[in-house]
Short mmCIF file of C-alpha atoms in Angstrom, two decimals:
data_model
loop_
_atom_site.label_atom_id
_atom_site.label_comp_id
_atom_site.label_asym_id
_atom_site.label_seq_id
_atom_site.Cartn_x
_atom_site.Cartn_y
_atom_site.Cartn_z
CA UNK A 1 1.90 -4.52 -19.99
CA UNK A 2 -0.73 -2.98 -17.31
CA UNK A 3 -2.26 0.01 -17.22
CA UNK A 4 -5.63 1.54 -16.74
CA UNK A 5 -7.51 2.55 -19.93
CA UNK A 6 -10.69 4.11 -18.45
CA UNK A 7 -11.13 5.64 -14.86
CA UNK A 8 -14.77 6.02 -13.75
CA UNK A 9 -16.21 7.67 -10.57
CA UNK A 10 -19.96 8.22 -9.12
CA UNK A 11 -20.07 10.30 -5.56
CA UNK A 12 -16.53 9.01 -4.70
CA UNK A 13 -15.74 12.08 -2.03
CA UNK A 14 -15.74 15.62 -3.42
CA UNK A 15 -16.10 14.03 -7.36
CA UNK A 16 -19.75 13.60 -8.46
CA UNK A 17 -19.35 12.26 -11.30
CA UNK A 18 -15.91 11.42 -13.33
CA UNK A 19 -15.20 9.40 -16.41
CA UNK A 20 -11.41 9.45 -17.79
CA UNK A 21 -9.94 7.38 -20.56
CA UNK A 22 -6.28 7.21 -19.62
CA UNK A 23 -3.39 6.54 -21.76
CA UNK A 24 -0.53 4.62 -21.01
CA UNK A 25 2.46 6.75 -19.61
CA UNK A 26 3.13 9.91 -18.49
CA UNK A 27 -0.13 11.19 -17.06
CA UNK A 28 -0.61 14.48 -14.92
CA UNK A 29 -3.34 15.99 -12.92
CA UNK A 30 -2.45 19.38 -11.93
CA UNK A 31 -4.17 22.20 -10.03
CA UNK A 32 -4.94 24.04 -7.05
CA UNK A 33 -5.17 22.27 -3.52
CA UNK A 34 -8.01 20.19 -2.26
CA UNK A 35 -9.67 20.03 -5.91
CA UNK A 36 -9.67 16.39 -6.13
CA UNK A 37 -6.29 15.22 -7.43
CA UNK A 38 -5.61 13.51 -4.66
CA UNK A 39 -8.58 11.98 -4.85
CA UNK A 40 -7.86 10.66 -8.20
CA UNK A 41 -5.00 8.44 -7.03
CA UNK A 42 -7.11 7.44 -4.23
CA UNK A 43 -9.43 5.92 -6.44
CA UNK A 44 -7.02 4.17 -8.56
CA UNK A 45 -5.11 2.77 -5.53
CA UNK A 46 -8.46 1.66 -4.40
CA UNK A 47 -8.73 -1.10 -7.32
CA UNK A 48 -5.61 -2.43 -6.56
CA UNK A 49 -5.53 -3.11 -3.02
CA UNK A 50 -8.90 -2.85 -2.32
CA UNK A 51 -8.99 -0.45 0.24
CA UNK A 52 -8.46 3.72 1.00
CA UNK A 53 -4.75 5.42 2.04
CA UNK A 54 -6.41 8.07 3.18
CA UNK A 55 -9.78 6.74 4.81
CA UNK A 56 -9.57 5.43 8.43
CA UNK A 57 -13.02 4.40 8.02
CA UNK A 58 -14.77 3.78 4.40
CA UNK A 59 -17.88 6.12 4.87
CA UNK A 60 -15.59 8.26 4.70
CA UNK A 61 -15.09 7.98 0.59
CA UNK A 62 -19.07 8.60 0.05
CA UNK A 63 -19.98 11.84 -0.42
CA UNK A 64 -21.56 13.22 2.24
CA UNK A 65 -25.06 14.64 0.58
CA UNK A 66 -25.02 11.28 -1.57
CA UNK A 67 -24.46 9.19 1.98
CA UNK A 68 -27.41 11.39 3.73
CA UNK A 69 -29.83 10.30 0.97
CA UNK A 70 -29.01 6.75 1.69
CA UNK A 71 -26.91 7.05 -1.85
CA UNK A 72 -23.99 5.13 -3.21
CA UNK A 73 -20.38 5.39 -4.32
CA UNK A 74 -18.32 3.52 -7.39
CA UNK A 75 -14.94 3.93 -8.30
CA UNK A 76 -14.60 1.30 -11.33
CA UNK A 77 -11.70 0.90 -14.07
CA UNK A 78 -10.80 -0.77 -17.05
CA UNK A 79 -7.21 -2.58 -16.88
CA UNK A 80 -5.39 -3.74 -19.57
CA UNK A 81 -3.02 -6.43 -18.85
CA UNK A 82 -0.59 -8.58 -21.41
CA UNK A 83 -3.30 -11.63 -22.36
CA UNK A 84 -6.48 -9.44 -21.14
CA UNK A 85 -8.93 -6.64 -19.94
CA UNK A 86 -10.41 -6.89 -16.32
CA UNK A 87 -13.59 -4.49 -15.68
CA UNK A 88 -12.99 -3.81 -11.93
CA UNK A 89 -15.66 -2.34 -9.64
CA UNK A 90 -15.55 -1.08 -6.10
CA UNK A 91 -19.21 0.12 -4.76
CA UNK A 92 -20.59 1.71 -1.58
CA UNK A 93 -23.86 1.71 -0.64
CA UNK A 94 -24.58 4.17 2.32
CA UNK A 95 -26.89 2.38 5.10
CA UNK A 96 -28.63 4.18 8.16
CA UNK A 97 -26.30 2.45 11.34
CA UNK A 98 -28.04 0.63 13.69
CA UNK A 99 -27.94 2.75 17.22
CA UNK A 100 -29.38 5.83 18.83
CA UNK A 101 -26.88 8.14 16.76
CA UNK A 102 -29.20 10.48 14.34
CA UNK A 103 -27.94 11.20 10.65
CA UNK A 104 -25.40 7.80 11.26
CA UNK A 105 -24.74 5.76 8.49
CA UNK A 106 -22.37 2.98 7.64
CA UNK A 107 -21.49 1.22 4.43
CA UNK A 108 -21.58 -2.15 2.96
CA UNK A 109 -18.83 -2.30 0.15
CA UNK A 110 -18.89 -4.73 -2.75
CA UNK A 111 -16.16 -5.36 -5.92
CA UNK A 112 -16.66 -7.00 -8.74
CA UNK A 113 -14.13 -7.78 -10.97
CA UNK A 114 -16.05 -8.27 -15.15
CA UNK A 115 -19.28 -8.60 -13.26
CA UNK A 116 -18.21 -11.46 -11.34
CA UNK A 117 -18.56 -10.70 -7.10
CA UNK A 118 -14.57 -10.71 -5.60
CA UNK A 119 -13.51 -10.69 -1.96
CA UNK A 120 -10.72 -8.10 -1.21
CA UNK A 121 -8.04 -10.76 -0.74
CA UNK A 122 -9.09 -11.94 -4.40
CA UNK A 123 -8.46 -8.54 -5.99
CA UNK A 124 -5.38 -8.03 -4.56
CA UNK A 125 -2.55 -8.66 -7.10
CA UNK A 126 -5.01 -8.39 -10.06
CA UNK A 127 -3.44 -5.10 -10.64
CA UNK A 128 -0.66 -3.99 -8.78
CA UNK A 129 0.34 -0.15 -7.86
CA UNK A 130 2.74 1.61 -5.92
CA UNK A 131 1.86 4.97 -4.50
CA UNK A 132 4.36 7.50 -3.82
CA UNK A 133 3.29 10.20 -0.74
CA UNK A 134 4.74 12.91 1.22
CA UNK A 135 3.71 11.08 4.48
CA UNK A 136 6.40 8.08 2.80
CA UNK A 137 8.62 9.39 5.50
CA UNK A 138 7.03 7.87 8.19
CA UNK A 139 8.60 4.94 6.14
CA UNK A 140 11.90 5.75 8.02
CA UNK A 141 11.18 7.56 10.67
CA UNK A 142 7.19 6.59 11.90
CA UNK A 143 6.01 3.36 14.05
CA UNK A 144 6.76 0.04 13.35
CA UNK A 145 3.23 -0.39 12.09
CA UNK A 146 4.30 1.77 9.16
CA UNK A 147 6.97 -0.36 7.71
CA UNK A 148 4.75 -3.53 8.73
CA UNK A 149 2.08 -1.99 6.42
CA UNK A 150 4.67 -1.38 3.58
CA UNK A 151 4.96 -5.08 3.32
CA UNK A 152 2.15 -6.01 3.94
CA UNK A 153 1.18 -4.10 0.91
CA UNK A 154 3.90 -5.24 -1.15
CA UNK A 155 3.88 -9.20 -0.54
CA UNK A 156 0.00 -9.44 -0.85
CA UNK A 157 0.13 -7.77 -4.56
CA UNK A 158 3.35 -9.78 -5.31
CA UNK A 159 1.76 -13.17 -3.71
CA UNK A 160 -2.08 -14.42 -3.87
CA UNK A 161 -1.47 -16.39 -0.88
CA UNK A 162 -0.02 -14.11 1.62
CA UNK A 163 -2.76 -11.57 2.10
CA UNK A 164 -4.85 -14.68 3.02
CA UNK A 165 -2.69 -15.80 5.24
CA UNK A 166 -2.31 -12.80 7.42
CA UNK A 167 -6.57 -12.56 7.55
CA UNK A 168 -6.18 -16.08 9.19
CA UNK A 169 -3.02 -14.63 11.25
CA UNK A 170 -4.96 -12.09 12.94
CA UNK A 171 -7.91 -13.67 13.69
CA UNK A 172 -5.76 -16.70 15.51
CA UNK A 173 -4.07 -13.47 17.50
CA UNK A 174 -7.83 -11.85 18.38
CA UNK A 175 -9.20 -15.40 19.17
CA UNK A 176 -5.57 -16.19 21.02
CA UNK A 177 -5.93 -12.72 23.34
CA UNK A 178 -9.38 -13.26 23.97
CA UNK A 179 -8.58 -16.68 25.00
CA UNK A 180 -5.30 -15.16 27.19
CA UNK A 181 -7.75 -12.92 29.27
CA UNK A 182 -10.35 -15.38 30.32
CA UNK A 183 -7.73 -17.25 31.46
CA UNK A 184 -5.86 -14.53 33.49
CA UNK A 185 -9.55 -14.32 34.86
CA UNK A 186 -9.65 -17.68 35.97
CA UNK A 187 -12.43 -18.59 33.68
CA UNK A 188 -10.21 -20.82 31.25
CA UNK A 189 -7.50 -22.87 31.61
CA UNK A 190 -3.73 -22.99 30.15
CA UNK A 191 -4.47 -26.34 27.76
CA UNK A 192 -7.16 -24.96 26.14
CA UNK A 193 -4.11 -22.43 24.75
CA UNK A 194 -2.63 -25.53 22.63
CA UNK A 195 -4.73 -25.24 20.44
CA UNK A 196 -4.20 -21.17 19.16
CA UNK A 197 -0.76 -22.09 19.86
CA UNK A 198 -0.73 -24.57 17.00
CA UNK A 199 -2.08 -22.57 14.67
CA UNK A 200 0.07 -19.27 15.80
CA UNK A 201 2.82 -20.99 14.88
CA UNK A 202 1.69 -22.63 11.61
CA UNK A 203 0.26 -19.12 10.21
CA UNK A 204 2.95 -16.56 11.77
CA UNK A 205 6.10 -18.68 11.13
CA UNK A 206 4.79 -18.50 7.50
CA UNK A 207 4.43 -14.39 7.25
CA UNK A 208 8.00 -14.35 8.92
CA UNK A 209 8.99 -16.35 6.76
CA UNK A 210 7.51 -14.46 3.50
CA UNK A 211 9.04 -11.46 4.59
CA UNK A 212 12.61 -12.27 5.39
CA UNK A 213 12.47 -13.41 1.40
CA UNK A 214 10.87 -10.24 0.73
CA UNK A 215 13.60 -7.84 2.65
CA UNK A 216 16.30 -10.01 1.35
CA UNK A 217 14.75 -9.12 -2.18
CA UNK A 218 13.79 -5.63 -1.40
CA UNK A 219 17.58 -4.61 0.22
CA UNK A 220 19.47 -4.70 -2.68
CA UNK A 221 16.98 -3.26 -4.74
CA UNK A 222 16.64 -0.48 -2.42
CA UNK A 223 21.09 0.02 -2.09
CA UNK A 224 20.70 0.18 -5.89
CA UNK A 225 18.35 3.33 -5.87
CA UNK A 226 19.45 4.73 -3.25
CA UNK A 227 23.15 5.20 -4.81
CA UNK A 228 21.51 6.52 -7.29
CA UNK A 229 19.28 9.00 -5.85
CA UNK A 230 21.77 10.24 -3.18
CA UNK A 231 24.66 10.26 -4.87
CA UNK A 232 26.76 9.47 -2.61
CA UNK A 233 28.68 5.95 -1.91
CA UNK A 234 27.14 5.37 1.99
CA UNK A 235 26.57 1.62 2.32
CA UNK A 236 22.85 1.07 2.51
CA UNK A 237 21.31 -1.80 4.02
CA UNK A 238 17.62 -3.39 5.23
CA UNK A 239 17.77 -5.58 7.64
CA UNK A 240 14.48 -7.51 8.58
CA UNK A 241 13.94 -7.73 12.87
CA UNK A 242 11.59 -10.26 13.67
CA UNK A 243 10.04 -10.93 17.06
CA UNK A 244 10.66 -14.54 15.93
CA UNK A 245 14.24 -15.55 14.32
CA UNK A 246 13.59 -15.92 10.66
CA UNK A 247 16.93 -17.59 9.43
CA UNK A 248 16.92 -21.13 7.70
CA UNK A 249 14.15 -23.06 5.94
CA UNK A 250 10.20 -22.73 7.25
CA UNK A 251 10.58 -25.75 9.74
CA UNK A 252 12.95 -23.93 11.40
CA UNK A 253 11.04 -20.98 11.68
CA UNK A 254 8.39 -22.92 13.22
CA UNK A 255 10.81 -24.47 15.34
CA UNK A 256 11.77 -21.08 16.67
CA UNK A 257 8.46 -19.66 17.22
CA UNK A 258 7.76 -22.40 19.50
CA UNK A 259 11.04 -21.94 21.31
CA UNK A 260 9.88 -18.30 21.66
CA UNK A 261 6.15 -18.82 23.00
CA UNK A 262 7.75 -20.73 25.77
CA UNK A 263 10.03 -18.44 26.59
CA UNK A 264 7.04 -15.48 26.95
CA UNK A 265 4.84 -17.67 28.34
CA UNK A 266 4.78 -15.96 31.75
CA UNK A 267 4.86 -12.93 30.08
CA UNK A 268 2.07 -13.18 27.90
CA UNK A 269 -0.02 -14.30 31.01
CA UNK A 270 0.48 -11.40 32.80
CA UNK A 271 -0.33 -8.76 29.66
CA UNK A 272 -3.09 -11.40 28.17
CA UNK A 273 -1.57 -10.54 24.84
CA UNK A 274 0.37 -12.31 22.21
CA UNK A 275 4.01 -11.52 22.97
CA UNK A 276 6.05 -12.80 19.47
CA UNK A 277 4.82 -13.17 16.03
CA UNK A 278 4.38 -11.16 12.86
CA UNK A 279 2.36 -8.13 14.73
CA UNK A 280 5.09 -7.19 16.60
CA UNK A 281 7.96 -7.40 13.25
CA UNK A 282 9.52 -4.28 12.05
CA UNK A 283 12.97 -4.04 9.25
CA UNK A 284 15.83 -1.17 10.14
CA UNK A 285 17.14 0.95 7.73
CA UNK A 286 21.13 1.71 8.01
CA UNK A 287 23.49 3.99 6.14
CA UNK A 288 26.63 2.88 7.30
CA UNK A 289 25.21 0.93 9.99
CA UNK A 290 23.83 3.76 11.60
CA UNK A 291 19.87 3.42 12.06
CA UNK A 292 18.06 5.97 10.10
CA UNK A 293 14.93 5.63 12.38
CA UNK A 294 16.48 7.48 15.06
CA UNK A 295 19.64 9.60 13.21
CA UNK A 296 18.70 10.32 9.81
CA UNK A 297 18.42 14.32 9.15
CA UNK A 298 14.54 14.47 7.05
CA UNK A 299 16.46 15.02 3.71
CA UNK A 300 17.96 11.40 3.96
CA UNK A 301 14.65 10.19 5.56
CA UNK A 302 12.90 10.82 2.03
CA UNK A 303 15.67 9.56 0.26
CA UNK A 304 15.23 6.23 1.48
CA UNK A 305 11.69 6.64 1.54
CA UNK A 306 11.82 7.03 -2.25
CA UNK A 307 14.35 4.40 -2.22
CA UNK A 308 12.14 1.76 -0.78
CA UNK A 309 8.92 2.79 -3.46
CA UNK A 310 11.02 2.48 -6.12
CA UNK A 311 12.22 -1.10 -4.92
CA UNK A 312 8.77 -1.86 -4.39
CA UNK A 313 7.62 -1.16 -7.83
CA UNK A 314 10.91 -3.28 -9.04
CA UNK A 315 9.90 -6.32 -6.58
CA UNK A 316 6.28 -6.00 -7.96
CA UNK A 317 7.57 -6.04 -11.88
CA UNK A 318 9.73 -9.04 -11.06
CA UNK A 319 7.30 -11.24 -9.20
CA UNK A 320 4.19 -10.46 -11.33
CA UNK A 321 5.98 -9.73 -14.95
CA UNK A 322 3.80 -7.09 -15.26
CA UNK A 323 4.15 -3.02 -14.99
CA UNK A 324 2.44 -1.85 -11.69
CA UNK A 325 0.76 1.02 -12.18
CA UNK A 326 3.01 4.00 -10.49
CA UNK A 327 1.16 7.00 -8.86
CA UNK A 328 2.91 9.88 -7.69
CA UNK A 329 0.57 12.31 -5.70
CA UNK A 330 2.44 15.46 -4.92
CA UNK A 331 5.84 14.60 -4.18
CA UNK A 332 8.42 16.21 -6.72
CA UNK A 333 7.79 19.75 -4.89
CA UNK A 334 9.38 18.72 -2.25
CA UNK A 335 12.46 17.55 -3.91
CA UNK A 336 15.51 18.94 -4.89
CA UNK A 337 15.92 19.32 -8.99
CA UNK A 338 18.60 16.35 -9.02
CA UNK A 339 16.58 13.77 -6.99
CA UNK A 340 12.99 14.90 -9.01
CA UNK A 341 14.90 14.05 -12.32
CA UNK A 342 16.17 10.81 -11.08
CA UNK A 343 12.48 9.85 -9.60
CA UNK A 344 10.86 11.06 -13.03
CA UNK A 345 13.35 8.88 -15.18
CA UNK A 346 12.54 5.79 -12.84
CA UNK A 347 9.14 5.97 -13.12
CA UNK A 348 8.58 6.61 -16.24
CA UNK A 349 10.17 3.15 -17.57
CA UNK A 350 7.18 1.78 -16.32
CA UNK A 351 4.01 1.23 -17.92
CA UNK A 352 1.78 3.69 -16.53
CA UNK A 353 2.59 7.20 -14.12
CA UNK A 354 0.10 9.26 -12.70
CA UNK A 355 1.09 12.21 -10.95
CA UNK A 356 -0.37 15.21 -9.26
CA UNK A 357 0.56 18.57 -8.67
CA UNK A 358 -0.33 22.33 -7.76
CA UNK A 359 2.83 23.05 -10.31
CA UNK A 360 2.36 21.72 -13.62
CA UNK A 361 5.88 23.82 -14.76
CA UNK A 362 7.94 21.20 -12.49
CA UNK A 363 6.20 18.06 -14.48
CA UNK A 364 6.29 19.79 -18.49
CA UNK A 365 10.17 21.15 -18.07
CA UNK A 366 10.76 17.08 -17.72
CA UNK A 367 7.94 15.69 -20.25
CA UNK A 368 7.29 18.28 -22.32
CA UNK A 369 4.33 16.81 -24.61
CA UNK A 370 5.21 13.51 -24.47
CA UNK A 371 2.77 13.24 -21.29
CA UNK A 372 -0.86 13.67 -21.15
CA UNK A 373 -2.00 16.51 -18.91
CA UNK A 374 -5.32 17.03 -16.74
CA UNK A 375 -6.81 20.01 -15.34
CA UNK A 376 -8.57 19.51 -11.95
CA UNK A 377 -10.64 21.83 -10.44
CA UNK A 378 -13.91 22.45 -8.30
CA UNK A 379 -14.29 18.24 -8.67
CA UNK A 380 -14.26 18.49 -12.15
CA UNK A 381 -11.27 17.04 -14.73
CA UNK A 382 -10.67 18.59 -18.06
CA UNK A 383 -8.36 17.44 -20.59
CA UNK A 384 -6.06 20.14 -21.79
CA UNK A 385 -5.83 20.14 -25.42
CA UNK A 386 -2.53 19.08 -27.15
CA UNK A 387 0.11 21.69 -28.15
CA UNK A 388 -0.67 23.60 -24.89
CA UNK A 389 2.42 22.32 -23.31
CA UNK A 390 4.47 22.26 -26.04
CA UNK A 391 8.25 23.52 -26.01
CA UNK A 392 7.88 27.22 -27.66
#
């Protein structure tokens, strides 16, 4: 069992001031566009991974008269999990930014999870949640960067450890690069490399190693949904493509990562970047061995894409033993009435669904009363009264 009981919000973007107890289930927030339902999900994938989807840069989540007055955001929730409750907090505090820039502000952000101060890497996997998006088909057909973020996501809510280790990863590949210029300027020399390359290979053989488990995992998981959203009997398959081979036991990996430094050494002298490793991974996605990236019509490209969120949420079940919390934010409109059915059975064996969207008829022809149903508009959130929705 997880799901999240209360959902409480103070000058989180466009909503001033929200405070929802939730059910468990089937819960939808419907209404016209840019009212705040997106929003909503926002918030709630916020306590889970400890950061915005939509937000390249967090003042963007205070609202902006709250942020001028040197004000402050919260998004906090109550979870219920099997053996307890967890009070989890996420605050902003809007600061005037150092620099010539007038009306600039920044923000310091601090979480607390039952009044006790967390780091982000320490709330993530507390409560895990998948969020479902019509941008998912950048999944399949986007950058590399995309599908590294997808696991990224996944493995640090299914493992404690693994978000860790990529914050060390990255920093050895800053400190590495840094360390790769000044000596294509002459003003450091090669040994003083041994060093980052030591601990390159000790952190990123790891991460490749964590997700070539992960894929393995994550493939059949994904064939299995995707037979049964498509229909059709096209043999699916993920296949993990690391910079770095990944096959055998972790010593191994190691053992190539080395082999591959080497062989980029000359390479990576000339670019002063890190050549191999984790930041440069990305997984292919075949139907018949033929690489969706580059041939898949957009109709198959957010098949998959549904495919893979679904085996997410099935990974996340199976390596916590706990429900994540599934959140849907405008995506059955854009499906066909076969694949919306199939998506709105699958998620509803879960624990806890929160949708949104501008047509509420799509959502009650499926769930009927059975679901909970929210009315946003102008920033504010109204529960509709039971019987409303109810078959005539």
């Amino acid at each position: 069992m997880a799901y999240l009981s209360r959902l409480s919000l103070t000058n989180f973007r466009n909503l001033m001031q929200i405070d929802l107890e939730l059910p468990p289930g089937i819960v939808v927030f419907f209404g016209p566009n840019a009212q705040g339902k997106t929003t909503l999900l926002e918030a709630v994938y916020l306590l889970a991974i400890a950061r915005s989807f939509r937000a390249e840069n967090e003042r963007e989540v205070v609202n902006f008269g709250s942020a001028a007055e040197g004000g402050q955001a919260l998004v906090g929730g109550t979870v219920e999990r099997k053996e307890d409750r967890l009070a989890v907090y996420v605050g902003y505090q809007s600061v005037p930014a150092a620099g010539p820039g007038f009306g600039s502000h920044t923000v310091r952000k601090e979480i607390r999870v039952s009044r006790v101060r967390f780091t982000a890497a320490q709330l993530v996997g507390l409560v895990t949640s998948v969020l479902f998006t019509a941008d998912d088909v950048q999944l399949v057909l986007g950058p590399p960067s995309a599908r590294r973020r997808f696991l990224d996501i996944l493995i640090s809510q299914a493992d404690n450890l693994y978000l860790k280790g990529l914050q060390r990863y990255q920093r050895v590949v800053q400190q590495r690069n840094r360390l790769l210029r000044l000596c294509r300027e002459g003003r450091a020399g090669a040994d003083e490399l041994v060093f980052w390359d030591d601990e390159l290979v000790r952190e990123g053989a790891w991460l490749t190693w964590r997700r070539a488990e992960a894929v393995q995992g994550l493939n059949t998981l994904c064939a299995e949904h995707h037979l049964r959203l498509s229909g059709t009997e096209d043999d699916f398959c993920m296949e993990y493509r690391p910079s770095v081979p990944a096959s055998g036991n972790l010593e191994d990996v190691e053992g190539s990562f080395r082999e591959s430094l080497s062989a980029n050494e000359s390479r990576e002298r000339a670019t002063a970047t890190t050549a191999v490793g984790p930041h440069r991974d990305d997984f292919d996605l075949l139907l018949d061995r033929v690489d969706m990236g580059v041939y898949s019509s957009r109709g198959q490209a957010r098949t998959i894409a549904l495919s893979l969120r679904l085996a997410e949420a099935g990974y996340l079940a199976s390596a916590r033993q706990e429900s994540p919390i599934m959140l849907l934010d405008d995506v059955l409109s854009e499906m066909d009435a076969s694949r919306r059915r199939r998506v709105m059975e699958e998620t509803a064996r879960y624990q806890q669904t929160l949708i949104t969207t501008t047509d509420v008829e799509l959502v009650k022809d499926y769930y009927g009363p059975s679901a909970k149903y929210f009315r946003v508009e102008n920033g504010k959130v109204c529960l509709v009264p039971e019987g409303m929705f109810r078959d005539q």
